[in-house]
Short mmCIF file of C-alpha atoms and ligand atoms in Angstrom, two decimals:
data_model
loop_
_atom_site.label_atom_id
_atom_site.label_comp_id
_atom_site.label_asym_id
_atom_site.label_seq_id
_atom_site.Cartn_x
_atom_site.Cartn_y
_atom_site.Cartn_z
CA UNK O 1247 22.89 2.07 24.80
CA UNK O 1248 19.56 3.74 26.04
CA UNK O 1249 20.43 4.79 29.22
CA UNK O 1250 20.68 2.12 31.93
CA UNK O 1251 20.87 -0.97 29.13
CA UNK O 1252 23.86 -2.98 29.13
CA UNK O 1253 25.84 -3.05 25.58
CA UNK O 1254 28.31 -5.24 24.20
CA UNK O 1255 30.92 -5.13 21.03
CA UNK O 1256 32.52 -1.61 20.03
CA UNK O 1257 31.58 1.78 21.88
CA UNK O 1258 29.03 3.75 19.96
CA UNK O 1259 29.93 7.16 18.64
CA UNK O 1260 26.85 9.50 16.58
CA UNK O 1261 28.20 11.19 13.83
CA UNK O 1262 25.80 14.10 12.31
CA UNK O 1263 25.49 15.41 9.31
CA UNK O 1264 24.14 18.98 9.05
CA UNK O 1265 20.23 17.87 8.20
CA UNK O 1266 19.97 16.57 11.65
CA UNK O 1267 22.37 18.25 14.37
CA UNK O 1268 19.49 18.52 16.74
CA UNK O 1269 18.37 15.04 16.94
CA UNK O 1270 21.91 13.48 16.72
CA UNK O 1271 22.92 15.14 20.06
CA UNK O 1272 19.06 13.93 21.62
CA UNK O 1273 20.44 10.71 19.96
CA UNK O 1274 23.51 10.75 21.16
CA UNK O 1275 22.01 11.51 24.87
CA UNK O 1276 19.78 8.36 24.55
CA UNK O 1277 22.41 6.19 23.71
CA UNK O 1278 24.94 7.16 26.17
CA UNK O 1279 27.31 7.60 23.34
CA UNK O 1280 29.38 10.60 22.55
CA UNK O 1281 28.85 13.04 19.32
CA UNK O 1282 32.46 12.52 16.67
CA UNK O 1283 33.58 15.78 15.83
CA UNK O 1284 33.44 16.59 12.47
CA UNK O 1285 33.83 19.42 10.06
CA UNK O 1286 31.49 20.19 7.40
CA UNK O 1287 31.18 22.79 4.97
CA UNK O 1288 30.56 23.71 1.31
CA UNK O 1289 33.53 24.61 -1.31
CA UNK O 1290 32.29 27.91 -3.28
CA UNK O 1291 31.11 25.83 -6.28
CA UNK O 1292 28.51 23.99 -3.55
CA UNK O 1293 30.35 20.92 -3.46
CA UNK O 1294 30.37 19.32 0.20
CA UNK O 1295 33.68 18.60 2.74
CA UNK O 1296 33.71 16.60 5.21
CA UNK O 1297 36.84 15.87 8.07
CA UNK O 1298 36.51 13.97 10.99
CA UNK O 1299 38.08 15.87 13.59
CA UNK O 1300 38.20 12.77 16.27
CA UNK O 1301 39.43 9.21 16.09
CA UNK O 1302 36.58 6.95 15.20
CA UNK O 1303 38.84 3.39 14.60
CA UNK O 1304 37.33 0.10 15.95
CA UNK O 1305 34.02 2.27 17.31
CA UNK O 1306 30.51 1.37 16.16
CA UNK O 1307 29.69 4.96 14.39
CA UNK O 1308 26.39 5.74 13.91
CA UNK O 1309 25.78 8.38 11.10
CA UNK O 1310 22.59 10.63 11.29
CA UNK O 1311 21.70 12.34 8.22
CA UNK O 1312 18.55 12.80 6.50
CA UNK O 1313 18.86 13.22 2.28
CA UNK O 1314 16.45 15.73 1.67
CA UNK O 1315 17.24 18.60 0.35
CA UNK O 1316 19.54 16.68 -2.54
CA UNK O 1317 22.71 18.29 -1.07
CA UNK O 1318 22.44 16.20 2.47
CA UNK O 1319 22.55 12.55 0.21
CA UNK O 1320 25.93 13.70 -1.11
CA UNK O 1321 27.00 14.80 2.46
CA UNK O 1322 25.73 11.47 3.49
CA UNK O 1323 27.92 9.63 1.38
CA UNK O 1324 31.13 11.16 2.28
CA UNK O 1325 30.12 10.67 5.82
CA UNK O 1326 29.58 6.92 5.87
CA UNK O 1327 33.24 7.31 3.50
CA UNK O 1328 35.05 8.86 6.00
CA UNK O 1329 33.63 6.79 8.34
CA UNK O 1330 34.54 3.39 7.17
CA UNK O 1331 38.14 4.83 5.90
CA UNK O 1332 38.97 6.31 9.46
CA UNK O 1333 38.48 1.95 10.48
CA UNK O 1334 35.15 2.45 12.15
CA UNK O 1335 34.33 -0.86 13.24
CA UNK O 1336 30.79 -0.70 12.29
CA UNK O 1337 28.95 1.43 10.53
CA UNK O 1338 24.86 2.13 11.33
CA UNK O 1339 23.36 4.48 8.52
CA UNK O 1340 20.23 6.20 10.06
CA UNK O 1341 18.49 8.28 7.85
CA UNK O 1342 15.54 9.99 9.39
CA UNK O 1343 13.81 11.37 6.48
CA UNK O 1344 14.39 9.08 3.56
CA UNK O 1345 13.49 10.84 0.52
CA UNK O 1346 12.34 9.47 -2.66
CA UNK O 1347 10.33 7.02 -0.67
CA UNK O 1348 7.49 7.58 -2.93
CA UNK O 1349 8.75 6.45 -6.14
CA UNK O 1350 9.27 3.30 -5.15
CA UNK O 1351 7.99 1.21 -8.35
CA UNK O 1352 7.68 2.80 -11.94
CA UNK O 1353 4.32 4.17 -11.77
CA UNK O 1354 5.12 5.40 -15.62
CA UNK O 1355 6.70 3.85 -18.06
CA UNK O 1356 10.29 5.54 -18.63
CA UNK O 1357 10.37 6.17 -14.83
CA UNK O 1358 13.64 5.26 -12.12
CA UNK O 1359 12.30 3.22 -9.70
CA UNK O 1360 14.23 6.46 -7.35
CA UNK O 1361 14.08 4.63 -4.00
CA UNK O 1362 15.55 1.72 -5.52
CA UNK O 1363 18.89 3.98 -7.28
CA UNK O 1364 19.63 5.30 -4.05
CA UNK O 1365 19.51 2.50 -1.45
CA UNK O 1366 21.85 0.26 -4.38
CA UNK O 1367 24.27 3.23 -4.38
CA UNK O 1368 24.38 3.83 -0.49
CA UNK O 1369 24.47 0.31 1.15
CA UNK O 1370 28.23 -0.04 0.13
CA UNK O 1371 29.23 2.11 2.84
CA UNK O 1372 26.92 0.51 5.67
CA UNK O 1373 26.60 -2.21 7.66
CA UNK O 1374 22.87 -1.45 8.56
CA UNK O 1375 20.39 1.01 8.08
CA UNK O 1376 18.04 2.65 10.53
CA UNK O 1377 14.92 4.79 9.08
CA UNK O 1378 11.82 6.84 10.49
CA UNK O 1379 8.23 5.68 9.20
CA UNK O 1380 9.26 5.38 5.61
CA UNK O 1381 6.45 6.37 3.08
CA UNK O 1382 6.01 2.64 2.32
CA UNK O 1383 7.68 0.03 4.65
CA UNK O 1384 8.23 -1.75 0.73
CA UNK O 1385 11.58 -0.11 0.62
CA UNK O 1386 13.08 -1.47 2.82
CA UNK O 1387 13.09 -4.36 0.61
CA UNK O 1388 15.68 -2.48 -1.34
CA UNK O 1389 18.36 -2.81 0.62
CA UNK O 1390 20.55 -6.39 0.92
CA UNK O 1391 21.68 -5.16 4.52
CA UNK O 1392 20.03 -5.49 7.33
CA UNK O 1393 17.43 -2.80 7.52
CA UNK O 1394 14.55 -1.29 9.98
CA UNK O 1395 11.57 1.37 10.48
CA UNK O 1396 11.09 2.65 13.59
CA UNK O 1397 7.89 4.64 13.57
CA UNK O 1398 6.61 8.07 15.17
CA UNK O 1399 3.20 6.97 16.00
CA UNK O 1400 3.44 6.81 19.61
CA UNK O 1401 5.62 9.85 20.19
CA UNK O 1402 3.50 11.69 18.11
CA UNK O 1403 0.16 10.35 19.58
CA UNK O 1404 2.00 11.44 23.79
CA UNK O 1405 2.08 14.76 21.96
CA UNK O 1406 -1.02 15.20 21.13
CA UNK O 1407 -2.77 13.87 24.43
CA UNK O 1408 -2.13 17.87 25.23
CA UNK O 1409 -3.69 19.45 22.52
CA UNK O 1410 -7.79 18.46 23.26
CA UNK O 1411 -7.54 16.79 20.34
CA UNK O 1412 -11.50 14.77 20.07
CA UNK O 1413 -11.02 12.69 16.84
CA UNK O 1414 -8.18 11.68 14.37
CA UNK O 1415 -8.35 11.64 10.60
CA UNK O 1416 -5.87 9.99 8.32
CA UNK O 1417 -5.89 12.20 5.00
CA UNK O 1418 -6.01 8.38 2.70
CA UNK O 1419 -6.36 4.93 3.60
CA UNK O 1420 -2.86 4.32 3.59
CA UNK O 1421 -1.81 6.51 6.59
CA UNK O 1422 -5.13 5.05 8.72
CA UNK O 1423 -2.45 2.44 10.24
CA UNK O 1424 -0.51 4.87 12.02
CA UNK O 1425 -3.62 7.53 12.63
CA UNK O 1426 -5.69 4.12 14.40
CA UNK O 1427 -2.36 3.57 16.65
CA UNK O 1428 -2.63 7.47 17.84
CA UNK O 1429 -6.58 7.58 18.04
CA UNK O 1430 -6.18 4.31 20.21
CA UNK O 1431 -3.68 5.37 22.75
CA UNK O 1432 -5.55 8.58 23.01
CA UNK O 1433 -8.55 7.07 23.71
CA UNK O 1434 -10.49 8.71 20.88
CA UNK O 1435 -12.52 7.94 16.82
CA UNK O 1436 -10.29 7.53 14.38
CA UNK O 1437 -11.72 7.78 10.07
CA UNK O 1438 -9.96 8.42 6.90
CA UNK O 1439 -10.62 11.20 4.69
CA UNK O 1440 -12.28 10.00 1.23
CA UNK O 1441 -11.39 12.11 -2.15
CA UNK O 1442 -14.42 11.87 -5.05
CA UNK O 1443 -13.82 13.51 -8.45
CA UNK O 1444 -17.50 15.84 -9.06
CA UNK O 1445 -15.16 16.88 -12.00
CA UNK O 1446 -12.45 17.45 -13.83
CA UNK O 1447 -11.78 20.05 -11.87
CA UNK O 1448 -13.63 19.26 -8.61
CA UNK O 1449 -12.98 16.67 -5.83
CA UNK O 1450 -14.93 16.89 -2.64
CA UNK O 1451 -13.13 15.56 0.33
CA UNK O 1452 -14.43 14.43 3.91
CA UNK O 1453 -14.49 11.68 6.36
CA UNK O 1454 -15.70 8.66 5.08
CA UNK O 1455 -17.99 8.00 7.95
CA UNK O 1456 -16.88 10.24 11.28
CA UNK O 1457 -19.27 13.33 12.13
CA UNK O 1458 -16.77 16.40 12.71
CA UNK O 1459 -19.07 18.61 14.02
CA UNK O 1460 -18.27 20.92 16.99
CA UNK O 1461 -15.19 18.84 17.52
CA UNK O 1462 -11.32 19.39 17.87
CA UNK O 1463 -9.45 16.95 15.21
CA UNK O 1464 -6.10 16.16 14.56
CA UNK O 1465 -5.24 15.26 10.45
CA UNK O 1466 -2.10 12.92 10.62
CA UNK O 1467 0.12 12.16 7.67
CA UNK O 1468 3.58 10.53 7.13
CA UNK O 1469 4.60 13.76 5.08
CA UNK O 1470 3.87 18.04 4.82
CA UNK O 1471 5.26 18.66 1.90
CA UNK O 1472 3.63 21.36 0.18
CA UNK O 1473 0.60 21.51 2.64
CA UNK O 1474 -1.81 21.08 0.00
CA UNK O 1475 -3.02 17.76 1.26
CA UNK O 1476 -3.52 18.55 4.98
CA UNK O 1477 -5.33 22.62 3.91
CA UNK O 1478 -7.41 20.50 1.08
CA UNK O 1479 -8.72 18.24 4.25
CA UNK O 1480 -8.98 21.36 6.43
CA UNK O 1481 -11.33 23.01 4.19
CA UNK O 1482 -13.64 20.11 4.18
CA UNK O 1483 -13.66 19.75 7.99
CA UNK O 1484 -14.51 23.65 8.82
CA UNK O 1485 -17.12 23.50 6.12
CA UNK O 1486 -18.37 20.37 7.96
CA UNK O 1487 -18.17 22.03 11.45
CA UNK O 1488 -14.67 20.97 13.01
CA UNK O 1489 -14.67 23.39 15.52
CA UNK O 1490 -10.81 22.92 16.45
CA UNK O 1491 -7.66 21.66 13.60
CA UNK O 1492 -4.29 20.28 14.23
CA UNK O 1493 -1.86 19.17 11.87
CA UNK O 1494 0.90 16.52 12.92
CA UNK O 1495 3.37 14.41 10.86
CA UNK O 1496 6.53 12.49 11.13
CA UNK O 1497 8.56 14.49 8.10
CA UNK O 1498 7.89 18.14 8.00
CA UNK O 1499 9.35 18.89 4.47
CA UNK O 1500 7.26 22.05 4.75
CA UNK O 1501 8.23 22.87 0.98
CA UNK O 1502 7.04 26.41 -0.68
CA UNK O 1503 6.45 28.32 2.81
CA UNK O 1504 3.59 25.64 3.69
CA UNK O 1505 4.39 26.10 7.34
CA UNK O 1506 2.44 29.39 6.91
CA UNK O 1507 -0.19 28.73 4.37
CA UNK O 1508 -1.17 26.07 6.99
CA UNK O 1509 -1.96 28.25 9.58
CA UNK O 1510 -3.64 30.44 6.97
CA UNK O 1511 -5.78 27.83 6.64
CA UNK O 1512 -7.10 27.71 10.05
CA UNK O 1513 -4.85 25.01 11.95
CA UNK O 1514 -4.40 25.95 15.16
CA UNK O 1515 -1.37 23.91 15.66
CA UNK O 1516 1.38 22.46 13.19
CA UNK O 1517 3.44 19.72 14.56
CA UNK O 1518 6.23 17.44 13.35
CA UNK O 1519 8.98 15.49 14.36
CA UNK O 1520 12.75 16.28 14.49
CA UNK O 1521 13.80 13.76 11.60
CA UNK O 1522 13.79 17.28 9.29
CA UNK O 1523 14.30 20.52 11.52
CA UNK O 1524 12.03 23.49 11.52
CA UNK O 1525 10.01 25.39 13.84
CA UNK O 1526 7.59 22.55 13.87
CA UNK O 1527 9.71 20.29 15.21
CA UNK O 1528 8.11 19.99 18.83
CA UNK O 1529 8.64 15.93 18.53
CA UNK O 1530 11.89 13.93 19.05
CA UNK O 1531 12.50 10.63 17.01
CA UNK O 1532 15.78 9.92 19.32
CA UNK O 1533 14.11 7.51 21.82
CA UNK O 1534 12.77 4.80 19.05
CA UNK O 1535 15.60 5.52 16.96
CA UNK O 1536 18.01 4.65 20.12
CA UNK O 1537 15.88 2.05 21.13
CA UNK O 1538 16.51 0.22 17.42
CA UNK O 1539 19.87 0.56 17.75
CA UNK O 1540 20.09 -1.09 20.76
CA UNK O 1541 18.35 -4.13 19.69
CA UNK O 1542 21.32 -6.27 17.36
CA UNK O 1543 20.10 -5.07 13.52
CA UNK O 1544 18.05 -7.92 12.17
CA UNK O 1545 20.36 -10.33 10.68
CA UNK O 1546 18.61 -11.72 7.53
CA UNK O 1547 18.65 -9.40 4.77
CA UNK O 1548 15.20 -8.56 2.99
CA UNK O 1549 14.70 -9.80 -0.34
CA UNK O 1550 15.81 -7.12 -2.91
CA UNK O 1551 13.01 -6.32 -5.24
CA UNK O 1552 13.35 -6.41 -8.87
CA UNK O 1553 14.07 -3.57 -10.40
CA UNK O 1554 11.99 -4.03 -13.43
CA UNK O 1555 9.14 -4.82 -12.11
CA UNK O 1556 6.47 -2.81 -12.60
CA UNK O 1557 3.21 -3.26 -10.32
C1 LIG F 998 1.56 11.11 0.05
O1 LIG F 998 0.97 10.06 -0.19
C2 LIG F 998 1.99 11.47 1.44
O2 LIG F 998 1.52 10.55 2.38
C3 LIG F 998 1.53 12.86 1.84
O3 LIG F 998 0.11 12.87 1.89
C4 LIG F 998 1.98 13.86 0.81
O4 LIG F 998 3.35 13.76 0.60
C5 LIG F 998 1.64 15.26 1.27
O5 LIG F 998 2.06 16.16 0.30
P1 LIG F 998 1.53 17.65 0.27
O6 LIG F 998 1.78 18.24 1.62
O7 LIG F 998 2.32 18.29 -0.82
O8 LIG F 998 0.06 17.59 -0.05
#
């Protein structure tokens, strides 16, 4: 329960995998609900063990664990295993990071439809799924169980009200949703960036209509991955006289040392949420996360897409 709020049915019990430790005991905190004990480690050929080490029959467990790196989606599955086969009463899968997100459809023919493969093979072992500002809300529609996003925006945006931040900019149009929501509760202009090819080997990208000079702008994206995104943005700002840069996202996947090429690149501050760990993560997810699990999981399933379809 989030602290205060009545709850009914079974008592609630977090059970973390080793992606998220952190935010599963914030999590746990917000609900009320105590951590299961649990013992996880790697066999010397990298193959995962898990053991519950307390008693989780006829409790509502709630297992945290985000599948990126691969590794953490097989640890997730024996989890939500053990789970269910120790009589856990219900089981809530909440995946902060759900990986793959982006191939959702085939963009190419030949291609999985990724997102598609792993919420088929994982909602056996579930009765509902809880996950963090998804790359597209769209696959959610994978699932037959009941499923939710919560989103970072607003956490995010409370972070930011401390960092003089003058304007946002959303690095495409599709992550201008989210970047509007923080621009409006801070109280400040809000553009996307707009990438156009000069060649093969030249794109030029700036704000499609917001005048960055002399001021202090956040860039905010659903994903870091390798940083190449957020430094390609960052180059066009200075060179258009931001004066100030700061680089915020729900998933830091921070892949290929980008944590540091992005300060390289002249942002003054790198900050992510806790749904992947790292020294970025200055933002906790627990509080909408609790808050969803609190509300009874929505009870009609989405429609599952087709699998062949290609769009
Ligand atoms: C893609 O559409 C996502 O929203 C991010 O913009 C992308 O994943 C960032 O990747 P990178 O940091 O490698 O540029």
């Amino acid at each position: 329960m989030i602290r205060g709020e009545p709850r009914s049915g079974p008592a609630m019990r977090v059970l973390s995998g080793s992606a998220n430790q952190a935010l599963a005991g914030r999590l746990a905190a917000h609900l009320g609900a105590e951590k299961v004990d649990v013992e996880r480690r790697r066999f010397p050929d990298g193959e995962a063990y898990v053991r519950l080490l307390s008693p989780v029959r006829g409790e509502h467990v709630v297992v945290v664990q985000s599948t990126h790196p691969d590794p953490n989606l097989v640890e997730l599955f024996l989890l939500l295993d053990a789970a269910r086969r120790n009589g856990a009463a219900r089981v809530s899968c909440v995946v902060p990071y759900y990986a793959y997100a982006r191939q959702d459809k085939v963009f190419k023919e030949g291609e999985p439809i990724s997102s598609l493969a792993f919420s088929t093979a994982l909602e056996g072992f579930f009765d509902d799924f809880v996950t963090v500002d998804p790359h597209k809300t769209t696959i959610l529609e994978h699932f037959s169980k009941p499923s939710r996003s919560v989103s970072a925006a607003e956490l995010l945006a409370d972070h930011l009200k401390t960092a003089r931040i003058d304007a946002i900019l959303a690095p495409d149009v599709g992550a201008l949703r989210s970047s509007t929501l923080i621009a409006d509760r801070l109280g400040v202009s809000v553009d996307h960036l707009e990438k156009k090819r000069i060649s093969g080997t030249q794109v030029t990208i700036k704000p499609k209509t917001l005048d960055v000079q002399g001021r202090s702008v956040a860039i905010v994206d659903d994903i870091i991955s390798t940083g190449g995104t957020m430094i390609a943005a960052a180059q066009q700002l200075l060179a258009s006289g931001a004066t100030r840069l700061v680089a915020a996202c729900t998933h830091g996947v921070f892949a290929m040392d980008a944590l540091a090429k992005l300060k390289e690149a002249g942002f003054a501050e790198v900050v992510s949420t806790d749904t992947l760990e790292s020294a970025a993560s200055r933002v906790t997810v627990a509080p909408v996360v609790a808050e969803a699990l609190s509300r009874p999981a929505p009870d009609k399933p989405r429609a599952r897409a087709n699998p062949k379809a290609r769009e």
